[in-house]
Coordinates of C-alpha atoms in Angstrom, one line a residue:
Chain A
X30 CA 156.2 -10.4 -17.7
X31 CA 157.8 -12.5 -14.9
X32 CA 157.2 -9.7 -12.6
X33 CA 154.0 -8.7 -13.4
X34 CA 153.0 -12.3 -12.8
X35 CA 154.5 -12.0 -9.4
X36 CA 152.8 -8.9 -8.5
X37 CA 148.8 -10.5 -9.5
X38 CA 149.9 -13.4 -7.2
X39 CA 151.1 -11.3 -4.1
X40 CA 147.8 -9.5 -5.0
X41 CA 145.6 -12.5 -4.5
X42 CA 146.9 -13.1 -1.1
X43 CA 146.9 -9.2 0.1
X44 CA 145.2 -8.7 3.2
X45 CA 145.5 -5.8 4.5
X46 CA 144.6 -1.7 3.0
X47 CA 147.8 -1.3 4.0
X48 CA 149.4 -4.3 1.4
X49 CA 146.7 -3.8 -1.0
X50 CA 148.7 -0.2 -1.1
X51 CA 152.1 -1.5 -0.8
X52 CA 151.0 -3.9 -3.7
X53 CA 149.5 -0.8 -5.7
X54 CA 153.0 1.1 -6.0
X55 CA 154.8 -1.5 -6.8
X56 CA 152.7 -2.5 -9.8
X57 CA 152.6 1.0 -10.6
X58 CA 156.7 1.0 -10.4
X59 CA 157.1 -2.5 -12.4
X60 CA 154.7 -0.9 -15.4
X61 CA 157.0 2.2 -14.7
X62 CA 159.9 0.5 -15.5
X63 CA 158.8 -1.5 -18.7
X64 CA 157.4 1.2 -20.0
X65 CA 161.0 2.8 -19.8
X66 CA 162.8 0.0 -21.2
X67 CA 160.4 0.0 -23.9
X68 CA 160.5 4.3 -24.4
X69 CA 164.8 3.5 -24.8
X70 CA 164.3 0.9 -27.2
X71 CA 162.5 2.9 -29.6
X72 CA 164.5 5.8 -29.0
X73 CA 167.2 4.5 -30.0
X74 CA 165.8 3.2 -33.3
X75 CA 164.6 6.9 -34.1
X76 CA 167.2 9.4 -35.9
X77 CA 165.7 12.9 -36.6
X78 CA 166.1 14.6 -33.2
X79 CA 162.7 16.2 -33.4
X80 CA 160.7 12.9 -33.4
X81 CA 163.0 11.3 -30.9
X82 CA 162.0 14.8 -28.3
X83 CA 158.4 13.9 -29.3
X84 CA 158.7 10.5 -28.3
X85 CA 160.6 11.0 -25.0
X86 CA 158.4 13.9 -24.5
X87 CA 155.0 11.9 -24.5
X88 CA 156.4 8.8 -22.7
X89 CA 158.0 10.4 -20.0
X90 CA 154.7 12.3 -18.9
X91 CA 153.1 8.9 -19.2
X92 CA 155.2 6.8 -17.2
X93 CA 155.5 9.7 -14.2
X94 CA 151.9 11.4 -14.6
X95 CA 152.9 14.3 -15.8
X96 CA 150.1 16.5 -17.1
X97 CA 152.8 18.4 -19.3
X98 CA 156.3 18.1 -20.6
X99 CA 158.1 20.7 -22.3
X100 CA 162.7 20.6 -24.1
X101 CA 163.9 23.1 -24.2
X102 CA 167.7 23.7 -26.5
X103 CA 169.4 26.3 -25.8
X104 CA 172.3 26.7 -27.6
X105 CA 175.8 28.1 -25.2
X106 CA 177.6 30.4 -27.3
X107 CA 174.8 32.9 -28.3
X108 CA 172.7 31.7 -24.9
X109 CA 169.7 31.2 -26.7
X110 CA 166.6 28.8 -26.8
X111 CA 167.1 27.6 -30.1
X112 CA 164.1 25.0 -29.8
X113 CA 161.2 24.2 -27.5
X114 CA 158.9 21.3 -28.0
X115 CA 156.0 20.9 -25.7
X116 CA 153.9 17.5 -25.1
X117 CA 150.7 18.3 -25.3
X118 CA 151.2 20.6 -27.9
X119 CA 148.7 23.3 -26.6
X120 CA 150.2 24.0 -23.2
X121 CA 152.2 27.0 -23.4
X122 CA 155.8 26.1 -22.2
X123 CA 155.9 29.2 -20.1
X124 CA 153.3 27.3 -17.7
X125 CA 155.5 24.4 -17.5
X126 CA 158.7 26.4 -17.2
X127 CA 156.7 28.4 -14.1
X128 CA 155.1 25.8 -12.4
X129 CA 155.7 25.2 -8.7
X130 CA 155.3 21.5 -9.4
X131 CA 157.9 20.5 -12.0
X132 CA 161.2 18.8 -12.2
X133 CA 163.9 18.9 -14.9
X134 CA 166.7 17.1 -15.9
X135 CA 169.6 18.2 -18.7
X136 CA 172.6 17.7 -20.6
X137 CA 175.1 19.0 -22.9
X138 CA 176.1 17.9 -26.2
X139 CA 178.6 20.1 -28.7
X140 CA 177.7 23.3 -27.2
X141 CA 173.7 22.8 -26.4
X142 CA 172.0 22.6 -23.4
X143 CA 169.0 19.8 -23.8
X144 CA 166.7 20.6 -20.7
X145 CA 163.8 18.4 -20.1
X146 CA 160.6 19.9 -17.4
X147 CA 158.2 18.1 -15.9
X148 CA 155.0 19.6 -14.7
X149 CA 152.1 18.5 -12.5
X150 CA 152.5 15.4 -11.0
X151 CA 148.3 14.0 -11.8
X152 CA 146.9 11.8 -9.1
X153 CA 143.5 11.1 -7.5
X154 CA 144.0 13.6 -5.2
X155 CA 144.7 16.2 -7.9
X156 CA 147.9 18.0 -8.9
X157 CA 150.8 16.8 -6.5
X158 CA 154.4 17.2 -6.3
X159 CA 156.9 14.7 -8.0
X160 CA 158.9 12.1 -6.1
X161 CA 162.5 10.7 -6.1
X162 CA 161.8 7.8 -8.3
X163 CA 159.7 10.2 -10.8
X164 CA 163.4 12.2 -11.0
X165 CA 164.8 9.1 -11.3
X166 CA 162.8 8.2 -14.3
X167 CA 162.9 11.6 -15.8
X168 CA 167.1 11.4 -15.4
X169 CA 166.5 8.0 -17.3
X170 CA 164.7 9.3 -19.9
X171 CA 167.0 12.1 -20.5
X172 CA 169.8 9.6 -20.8
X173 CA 168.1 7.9 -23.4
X174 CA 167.6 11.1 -25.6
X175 CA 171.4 11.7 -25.1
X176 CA 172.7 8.3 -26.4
X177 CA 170.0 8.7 -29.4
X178 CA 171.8 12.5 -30.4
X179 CA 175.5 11.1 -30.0
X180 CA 174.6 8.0 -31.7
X181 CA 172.7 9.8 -34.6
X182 CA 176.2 12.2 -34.6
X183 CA 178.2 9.8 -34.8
X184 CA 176.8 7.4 -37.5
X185 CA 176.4 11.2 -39.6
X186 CA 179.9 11.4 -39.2
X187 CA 181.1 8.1 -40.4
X188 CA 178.8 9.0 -43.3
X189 CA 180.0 12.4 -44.1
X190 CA 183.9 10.9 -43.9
X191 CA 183.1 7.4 -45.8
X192 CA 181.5 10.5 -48.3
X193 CA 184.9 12.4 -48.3
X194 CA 187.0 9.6 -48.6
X195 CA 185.4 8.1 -51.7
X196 CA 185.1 11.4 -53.2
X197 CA 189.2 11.7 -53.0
X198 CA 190.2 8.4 -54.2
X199 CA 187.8 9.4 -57.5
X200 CA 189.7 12.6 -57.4
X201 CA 193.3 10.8 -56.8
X202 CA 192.0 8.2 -59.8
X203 CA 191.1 11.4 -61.9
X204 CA 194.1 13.0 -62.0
X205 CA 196.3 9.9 -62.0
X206 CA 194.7 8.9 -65.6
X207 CA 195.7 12.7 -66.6
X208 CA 199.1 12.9 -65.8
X209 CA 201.3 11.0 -68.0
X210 CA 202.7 7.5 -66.8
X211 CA 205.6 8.7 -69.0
X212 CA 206.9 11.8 -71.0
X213 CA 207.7 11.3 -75.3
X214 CA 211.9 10.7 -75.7
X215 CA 213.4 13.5 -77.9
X216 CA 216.5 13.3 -79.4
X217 CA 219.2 15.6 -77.7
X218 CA 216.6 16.9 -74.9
X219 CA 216.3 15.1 -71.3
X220 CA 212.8 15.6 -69.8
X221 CA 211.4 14.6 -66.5
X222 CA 208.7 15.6 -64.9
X223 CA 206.9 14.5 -61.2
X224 CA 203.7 14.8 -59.6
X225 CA 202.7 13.8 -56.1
X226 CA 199.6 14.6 -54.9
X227 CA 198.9 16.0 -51.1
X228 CA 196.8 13.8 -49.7
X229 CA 193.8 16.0 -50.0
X230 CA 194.5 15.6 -53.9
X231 CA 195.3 18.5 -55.2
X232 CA 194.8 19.8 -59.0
X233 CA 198.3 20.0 -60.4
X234 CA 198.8 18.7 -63.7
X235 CA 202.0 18.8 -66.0
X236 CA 202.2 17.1 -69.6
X237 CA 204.2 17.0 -72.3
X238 CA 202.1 17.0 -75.8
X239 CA 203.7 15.6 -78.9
X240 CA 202.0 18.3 -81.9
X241 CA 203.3 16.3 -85.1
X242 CA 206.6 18.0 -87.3
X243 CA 209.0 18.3 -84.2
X244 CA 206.9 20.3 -82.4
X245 CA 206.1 19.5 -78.9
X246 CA 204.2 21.2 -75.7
X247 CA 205.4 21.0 -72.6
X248 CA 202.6 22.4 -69.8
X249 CA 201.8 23.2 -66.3
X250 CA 198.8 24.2 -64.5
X251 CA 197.5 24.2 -60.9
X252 CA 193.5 24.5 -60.2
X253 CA 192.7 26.6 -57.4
X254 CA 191.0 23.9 -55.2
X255 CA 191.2 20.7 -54.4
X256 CA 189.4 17.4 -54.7
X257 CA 186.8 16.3 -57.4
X258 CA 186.2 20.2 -58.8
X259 CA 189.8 20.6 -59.5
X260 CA 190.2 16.8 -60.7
X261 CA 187.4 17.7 -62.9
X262 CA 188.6 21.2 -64.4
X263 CA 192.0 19.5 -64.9
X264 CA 190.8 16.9 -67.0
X265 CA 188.9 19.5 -69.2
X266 CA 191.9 21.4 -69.7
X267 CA 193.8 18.4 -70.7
X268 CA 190.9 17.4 -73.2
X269 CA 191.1 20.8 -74.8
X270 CA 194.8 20.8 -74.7
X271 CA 194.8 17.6 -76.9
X272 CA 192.0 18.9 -79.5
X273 CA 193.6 22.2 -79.9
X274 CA 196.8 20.4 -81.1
X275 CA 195.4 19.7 -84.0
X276 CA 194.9 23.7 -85.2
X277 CA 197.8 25.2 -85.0
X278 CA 196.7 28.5 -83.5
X279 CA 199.4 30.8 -82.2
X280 CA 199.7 30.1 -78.4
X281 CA 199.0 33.3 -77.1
X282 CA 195.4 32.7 -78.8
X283 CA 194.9 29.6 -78.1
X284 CA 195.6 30.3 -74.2
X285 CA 192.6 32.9 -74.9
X286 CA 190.6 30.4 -76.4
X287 CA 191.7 28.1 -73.2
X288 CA 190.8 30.9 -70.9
X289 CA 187.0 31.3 -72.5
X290 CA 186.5 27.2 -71.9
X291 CA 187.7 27.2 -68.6
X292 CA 185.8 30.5 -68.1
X293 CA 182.5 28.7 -68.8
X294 CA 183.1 25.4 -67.5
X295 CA 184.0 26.3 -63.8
X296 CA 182.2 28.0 -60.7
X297 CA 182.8 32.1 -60.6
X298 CA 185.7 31.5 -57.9
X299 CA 187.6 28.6 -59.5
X300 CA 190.8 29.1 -61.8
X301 CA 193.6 27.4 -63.2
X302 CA 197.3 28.8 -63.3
X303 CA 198.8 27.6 -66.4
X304 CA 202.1 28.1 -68.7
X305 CA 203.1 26.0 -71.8
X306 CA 205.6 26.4 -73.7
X307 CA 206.1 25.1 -77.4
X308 CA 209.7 23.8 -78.5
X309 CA 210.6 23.3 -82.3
X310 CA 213.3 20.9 -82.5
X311 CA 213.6 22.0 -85.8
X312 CA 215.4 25.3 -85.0
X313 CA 214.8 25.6 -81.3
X314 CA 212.2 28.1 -81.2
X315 CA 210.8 28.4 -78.1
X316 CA 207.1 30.0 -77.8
X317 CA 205.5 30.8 -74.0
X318 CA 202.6 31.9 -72.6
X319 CA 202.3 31.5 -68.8
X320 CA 198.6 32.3 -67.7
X321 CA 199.1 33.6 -63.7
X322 CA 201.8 30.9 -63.0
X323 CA 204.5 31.0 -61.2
X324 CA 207.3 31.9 -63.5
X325 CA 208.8 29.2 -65.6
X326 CA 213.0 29.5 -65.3
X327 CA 215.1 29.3 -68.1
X328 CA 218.9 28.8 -67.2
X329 CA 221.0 29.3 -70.0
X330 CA 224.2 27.6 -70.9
X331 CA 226.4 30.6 -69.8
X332 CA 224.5 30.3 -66.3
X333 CA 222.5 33.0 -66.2
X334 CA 218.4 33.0 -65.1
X335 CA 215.5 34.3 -66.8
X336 CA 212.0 34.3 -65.3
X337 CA 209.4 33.8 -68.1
X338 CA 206.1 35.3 -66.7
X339 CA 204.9 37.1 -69.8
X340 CA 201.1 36.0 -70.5
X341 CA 198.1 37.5 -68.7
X342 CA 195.2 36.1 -66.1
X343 CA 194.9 32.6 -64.6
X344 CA 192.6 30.7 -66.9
X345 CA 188.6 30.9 -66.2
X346 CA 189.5 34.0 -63.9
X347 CA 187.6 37.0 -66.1
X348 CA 186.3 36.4 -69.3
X349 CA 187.1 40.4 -70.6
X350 CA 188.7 39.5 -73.6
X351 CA 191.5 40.6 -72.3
X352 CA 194.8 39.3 -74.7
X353 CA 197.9 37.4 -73.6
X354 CA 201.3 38.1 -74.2
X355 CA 203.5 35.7 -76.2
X356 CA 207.1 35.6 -75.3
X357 CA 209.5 34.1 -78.5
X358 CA 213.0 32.6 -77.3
X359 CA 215.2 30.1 -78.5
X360 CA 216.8 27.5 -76.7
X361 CA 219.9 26.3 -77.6
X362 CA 222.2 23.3 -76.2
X363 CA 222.8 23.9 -72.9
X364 CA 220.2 25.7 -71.8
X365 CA 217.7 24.2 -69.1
X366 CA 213.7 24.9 -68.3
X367 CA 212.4 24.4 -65.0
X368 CA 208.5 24.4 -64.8
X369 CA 206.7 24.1 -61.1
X370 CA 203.7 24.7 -59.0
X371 CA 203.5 26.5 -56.2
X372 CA 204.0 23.1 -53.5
X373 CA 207.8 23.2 -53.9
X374 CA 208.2 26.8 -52.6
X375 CA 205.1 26.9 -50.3
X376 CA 206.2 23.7 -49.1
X377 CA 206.3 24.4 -45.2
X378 CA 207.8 22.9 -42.2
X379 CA 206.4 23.1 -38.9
X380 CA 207.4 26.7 -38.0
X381 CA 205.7 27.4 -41.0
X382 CA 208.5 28.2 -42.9
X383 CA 208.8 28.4 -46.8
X384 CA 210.8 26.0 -48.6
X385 CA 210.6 29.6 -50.9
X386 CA 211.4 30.7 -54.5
X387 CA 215.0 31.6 -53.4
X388 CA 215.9 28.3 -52.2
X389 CA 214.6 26.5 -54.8
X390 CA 215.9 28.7 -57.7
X391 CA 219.2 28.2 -56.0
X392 CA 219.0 24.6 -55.8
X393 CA 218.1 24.4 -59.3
X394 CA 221.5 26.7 -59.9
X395 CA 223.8 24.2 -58.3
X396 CA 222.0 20.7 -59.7
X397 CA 220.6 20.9 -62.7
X398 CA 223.6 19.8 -64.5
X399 CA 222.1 16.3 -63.2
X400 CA 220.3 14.5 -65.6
X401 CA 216.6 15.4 -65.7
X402 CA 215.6 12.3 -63.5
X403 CA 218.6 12.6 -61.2
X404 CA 217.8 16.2 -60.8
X405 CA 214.3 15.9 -59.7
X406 CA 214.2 13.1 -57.4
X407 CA 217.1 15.5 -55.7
X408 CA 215.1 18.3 -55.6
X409 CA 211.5 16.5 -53.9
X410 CA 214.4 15.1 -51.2
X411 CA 215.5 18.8 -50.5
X412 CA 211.8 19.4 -49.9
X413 CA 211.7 16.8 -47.9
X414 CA 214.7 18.0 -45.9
X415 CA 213.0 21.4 -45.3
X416 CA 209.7 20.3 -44.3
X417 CA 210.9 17.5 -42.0
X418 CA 208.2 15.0 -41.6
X419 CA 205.4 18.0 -41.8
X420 CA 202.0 17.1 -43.5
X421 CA 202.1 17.6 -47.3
X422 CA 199.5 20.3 -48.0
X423 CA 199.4 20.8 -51.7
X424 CA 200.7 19.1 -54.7
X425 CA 204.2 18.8 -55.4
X426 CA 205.0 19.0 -59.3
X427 CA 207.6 19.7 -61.7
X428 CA 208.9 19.4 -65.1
X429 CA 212.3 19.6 -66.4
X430 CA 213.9 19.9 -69.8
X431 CA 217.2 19.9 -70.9
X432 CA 218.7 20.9 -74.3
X433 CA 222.1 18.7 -74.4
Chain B
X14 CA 193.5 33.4 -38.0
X15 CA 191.2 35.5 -40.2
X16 CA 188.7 38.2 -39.8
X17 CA 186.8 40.3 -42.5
X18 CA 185.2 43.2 -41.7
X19 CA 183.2 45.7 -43.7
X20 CA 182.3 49.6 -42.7
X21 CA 180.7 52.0 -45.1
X22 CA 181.6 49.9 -48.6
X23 CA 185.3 49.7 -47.0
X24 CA 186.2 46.0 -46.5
X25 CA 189.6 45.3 -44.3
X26 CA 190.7 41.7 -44.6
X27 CA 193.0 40.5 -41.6
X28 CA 195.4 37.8 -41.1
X29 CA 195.3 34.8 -43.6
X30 CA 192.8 34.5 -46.3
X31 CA 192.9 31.3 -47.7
X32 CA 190.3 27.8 -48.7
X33 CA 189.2 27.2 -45.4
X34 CA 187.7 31.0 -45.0
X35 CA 185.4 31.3 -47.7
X36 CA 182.7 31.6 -46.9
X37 CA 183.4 33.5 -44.1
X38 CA 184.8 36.3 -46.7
X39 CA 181.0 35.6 -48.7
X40 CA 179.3 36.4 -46.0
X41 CA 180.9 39.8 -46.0
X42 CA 182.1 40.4 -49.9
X43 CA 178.7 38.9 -51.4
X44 CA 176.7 41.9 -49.8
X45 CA 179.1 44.6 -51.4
X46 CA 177.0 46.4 -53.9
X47 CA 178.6 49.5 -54.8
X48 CA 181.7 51.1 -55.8
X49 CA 184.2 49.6 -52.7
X50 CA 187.6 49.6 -50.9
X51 CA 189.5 46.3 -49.9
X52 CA 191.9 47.3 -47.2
X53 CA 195.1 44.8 -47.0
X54 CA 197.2 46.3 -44.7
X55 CA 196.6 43.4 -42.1
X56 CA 196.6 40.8 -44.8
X57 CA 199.2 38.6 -44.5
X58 CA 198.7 35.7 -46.8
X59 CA 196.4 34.9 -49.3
X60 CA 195.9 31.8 -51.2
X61 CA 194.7 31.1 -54.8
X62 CA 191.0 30.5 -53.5
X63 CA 191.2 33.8 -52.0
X64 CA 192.2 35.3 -55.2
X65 CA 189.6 33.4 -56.6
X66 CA 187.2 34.9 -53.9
X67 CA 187.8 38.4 -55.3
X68 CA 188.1 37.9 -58.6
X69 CA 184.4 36.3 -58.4
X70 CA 183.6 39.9 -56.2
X71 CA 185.3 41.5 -59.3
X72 CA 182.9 40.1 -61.9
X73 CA 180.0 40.5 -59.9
X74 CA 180.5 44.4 -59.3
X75 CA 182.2 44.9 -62.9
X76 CA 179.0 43.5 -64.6
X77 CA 176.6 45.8 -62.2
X78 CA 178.8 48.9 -63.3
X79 CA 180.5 48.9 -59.6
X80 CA 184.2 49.4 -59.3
X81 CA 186.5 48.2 -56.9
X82 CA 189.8 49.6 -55.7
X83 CA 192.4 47.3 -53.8
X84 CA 194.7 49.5 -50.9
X85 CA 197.3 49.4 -48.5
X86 CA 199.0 45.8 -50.2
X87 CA 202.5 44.9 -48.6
X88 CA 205.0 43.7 -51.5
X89 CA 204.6 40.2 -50.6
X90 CA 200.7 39.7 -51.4
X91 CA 201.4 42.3 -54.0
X92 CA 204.0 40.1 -56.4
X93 CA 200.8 37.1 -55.6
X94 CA 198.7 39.5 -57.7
X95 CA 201.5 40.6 -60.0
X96 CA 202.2 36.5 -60.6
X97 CA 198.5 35.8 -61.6
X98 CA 198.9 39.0 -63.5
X99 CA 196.1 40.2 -61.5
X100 CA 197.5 43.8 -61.3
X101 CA 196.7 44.4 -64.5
X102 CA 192.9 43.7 -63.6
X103 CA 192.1 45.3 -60.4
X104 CA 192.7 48.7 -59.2
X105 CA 195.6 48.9 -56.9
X106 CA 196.8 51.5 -55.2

């Protein structure tokens, strides 16, 4: 306002053609100038790109006289115009791309080319051609739009993160409510079991369900996924798990049943591997059904491995009615069951190298005479050791349970 | 790395097929219509949500009457089927 001031005064005391000229442009240039000020300010406040291209569009033709204005995005890897927005809105761009009189200014922002043209320069003497400061104003303006797009990216990015990060502490809270704080004491068994989550939270999930008369479940699963969806089919399993307790269906069916729920509770693409195994401490019948998991191992007292992987699908895979298989064993004093997801022999260090079954079936071998605790807080260190410091990309989970 | 590719109903799958391509294999797998082929022999890896990727493929084409035969699977990405007794499922040859 200052300014302006200034320029009415030193036009009261113009003399000459020559001043009154002199005096002319630079009122002209001081109205330029506010007016860009002004066009940045709101820019800046605008955040969908197309009404901040309008804006720019419309106020740099005012401020330089342009009888047209025309951005074109083109985006670099297909070499494309993905977008053209033209001010006034009738002028075809190819006019304004072709004129003689024109003057552009661009930039680059994740792989797009943001080209602003100029065309016509209006005066009283008709069309003329564009001057320095009109580039200078038009480089301006451009600036301005750039700022806007990186500042509109990065506030959507701080969203989208803030978004992810909330979404995996709900996850994290999810499946921390479903895995036991601690596992039921039987007399003359050891148990122990672990779960710790990647930090993308994964959908692992071991238990240990008390069924009434001696009986007792012991369980694995993994959800394909992670975050919320497999937080979320986790902790439906775990609900069903804990009502079908109560009916005493032969496990093989009630997997099927399982396998049906999951079925219509989950998108077409999501599954859950999943064993369980019933122990009678009455006579130490032990009943399994292992759904697509990885094999539960059964170490008997003499030393020798068995892989239990009789069963059929991952649950919520195929709903074909397809029956499981039930495998009947016993297990007597001595014997040991090892039950784990797939992050202890996927677990990779950086030259992507498997922790693998081998290793950990012969780590198992030589430790497991450890009490259950001891044993698994020696196996996640083994782990450890192999993947040296490397990001933890899925969940690491066992149970243990020894017959003494 | 992975690629997907699909000529004439046969679809080859290449490198490692795991969470972070999905939708890169839907692109491809969700226009299968037919009876098809899934070519492994570049496949090195796959992960459960690419299993899960196929078996949605697998429901989609068993329920329009389509079939779908699996070929050319190295031992390794074979026992990952045999595991989530897959095998018993698809048709592998």
């Amino acid at each position: 306002m200052e300014q302006n001031q200034l320029v009415e005064n030193l036009s009261l005391k113009a003399q000459s053609k020559k001043e009154k000229e002199l005096i002319f442009e630079l009122n002209e240039k001081v109205m330029q100038l506010n007016n860009l000020i002004d066009t940045g300010n709101e820019i800046l406040r605008l955040d969908k790109h197309n009404q901040i291209f309008e804006i720019a569009l419309e106020k740099a033709a005012s401020i330089v006289n342009a009888a047209s204005a025309v951005i074109m995005i083109k985006d670099l890897e297909s070499n494309r115009i993905i977008q053209e927005t033209v001010f006034p809105y009738s002028v075809p761009s190819e006019t304004i791309v072709d004129s003689p009189f024109r003057i552009e200014s661009s930039f680059e922002f994740r792989k797009k080319n943001y080209t602003f043209i100029l065309s016509g320069k209006e005066s009283r003497k008709g069309i003329i051609h564009f001057n320095e400061l009109d580039k200078l104003l038009l480089n301006a303006i451009s600036k301005q739009v750039q700022n806007a797009i990186e500042n509109d990216h990065l506030l959507k990015q701080s969203i989208e993160k803030e978004r992810i990060e909330k979404e995996m502490l709900l996850a994290a809270a999810i499946q921390q409510r479903i895995i036991p704080e601690s596992l039921p004491k039987i007399k003359g068994y050891d148990l122990a079991g672990i779960n710790i989550p990647s930090k993308e939270v994964g959908g692992d999930y071991y238990d240990c369900i008390e069924l009434g008369e001696g009986k007792y479940a012991f369980v694995i699963a993994d959800v394909t996924g992670k975050g919320i969806s497999a937080a979320l089919l986790v902790n439906t399993l775990n609900a069903a798990l804990h009502s079908y307790k109560e009916f005493k269906l032969p496990l093989n069916e009630l997997t099927a049943k399982l396998n049906k729920l999951i079925y219509n509770s989950s998108p077409p693409d999501k599954f859950i591997t999943f064993a369980i195994a019933v122990l009678d401490t009455n006579n130490g019948k032990l009943d399994v059904v292992n759904a697509g998991h990885n094999p539960l191992i059964l170490k008997r007292k003499d030393g020798s491995i068995q892989k239990i992987d009789a069963g059929g699908i991952g649950l919520g895979m195929l709903d074909l009615g397809l029956p499981y298989e039930q495998q009947d064993l016993t297990f007597d004093p001595g014997d040991i069951l090892f039950l784990y997801t797939d992050g202890i022999p996927e677990a990779m260090n950086k030259d992507e190298e498997e922790y693998s079954d081998e290793r950990m079936i012969e780590f198992f071998v030589n430790n497991s005479h450890q009490a259950s605790s001891d044993f698994i807080s020696a196996m996640v260190k083994d782990v450890k050791v192999h993947v040296d410091g490397e990001f933890q990309s899925d969940d690491i989970t066992c149970l243990i349970l020894k017959r003494i | 790395m992975f690629d997907i590719q699909n000529d004439k109903q046969t679809v080859s799958l290449i490198g490692r097929f795991d969470a972070s391509q999905i939708e890169k294999a839907y692109s491809i797998l969700d226009n299968l219509n037919k009876d098809c082929i899934i070519d492994f022999k570049d496949l090195q890896y796959i992960s459960s949500a690419g299993l899960g990727a196929l078996i949605h493929t697998y429901n989609r084409l068993h329920n329009s009457g389509a079939s779908i035969r699996l070929i050319n699977m190295s031992s390794h990405i074979k026992e990952v089927f045999k595991i989530s007794a897959l095998d018993k499922v698809f048709n592998i040859e």
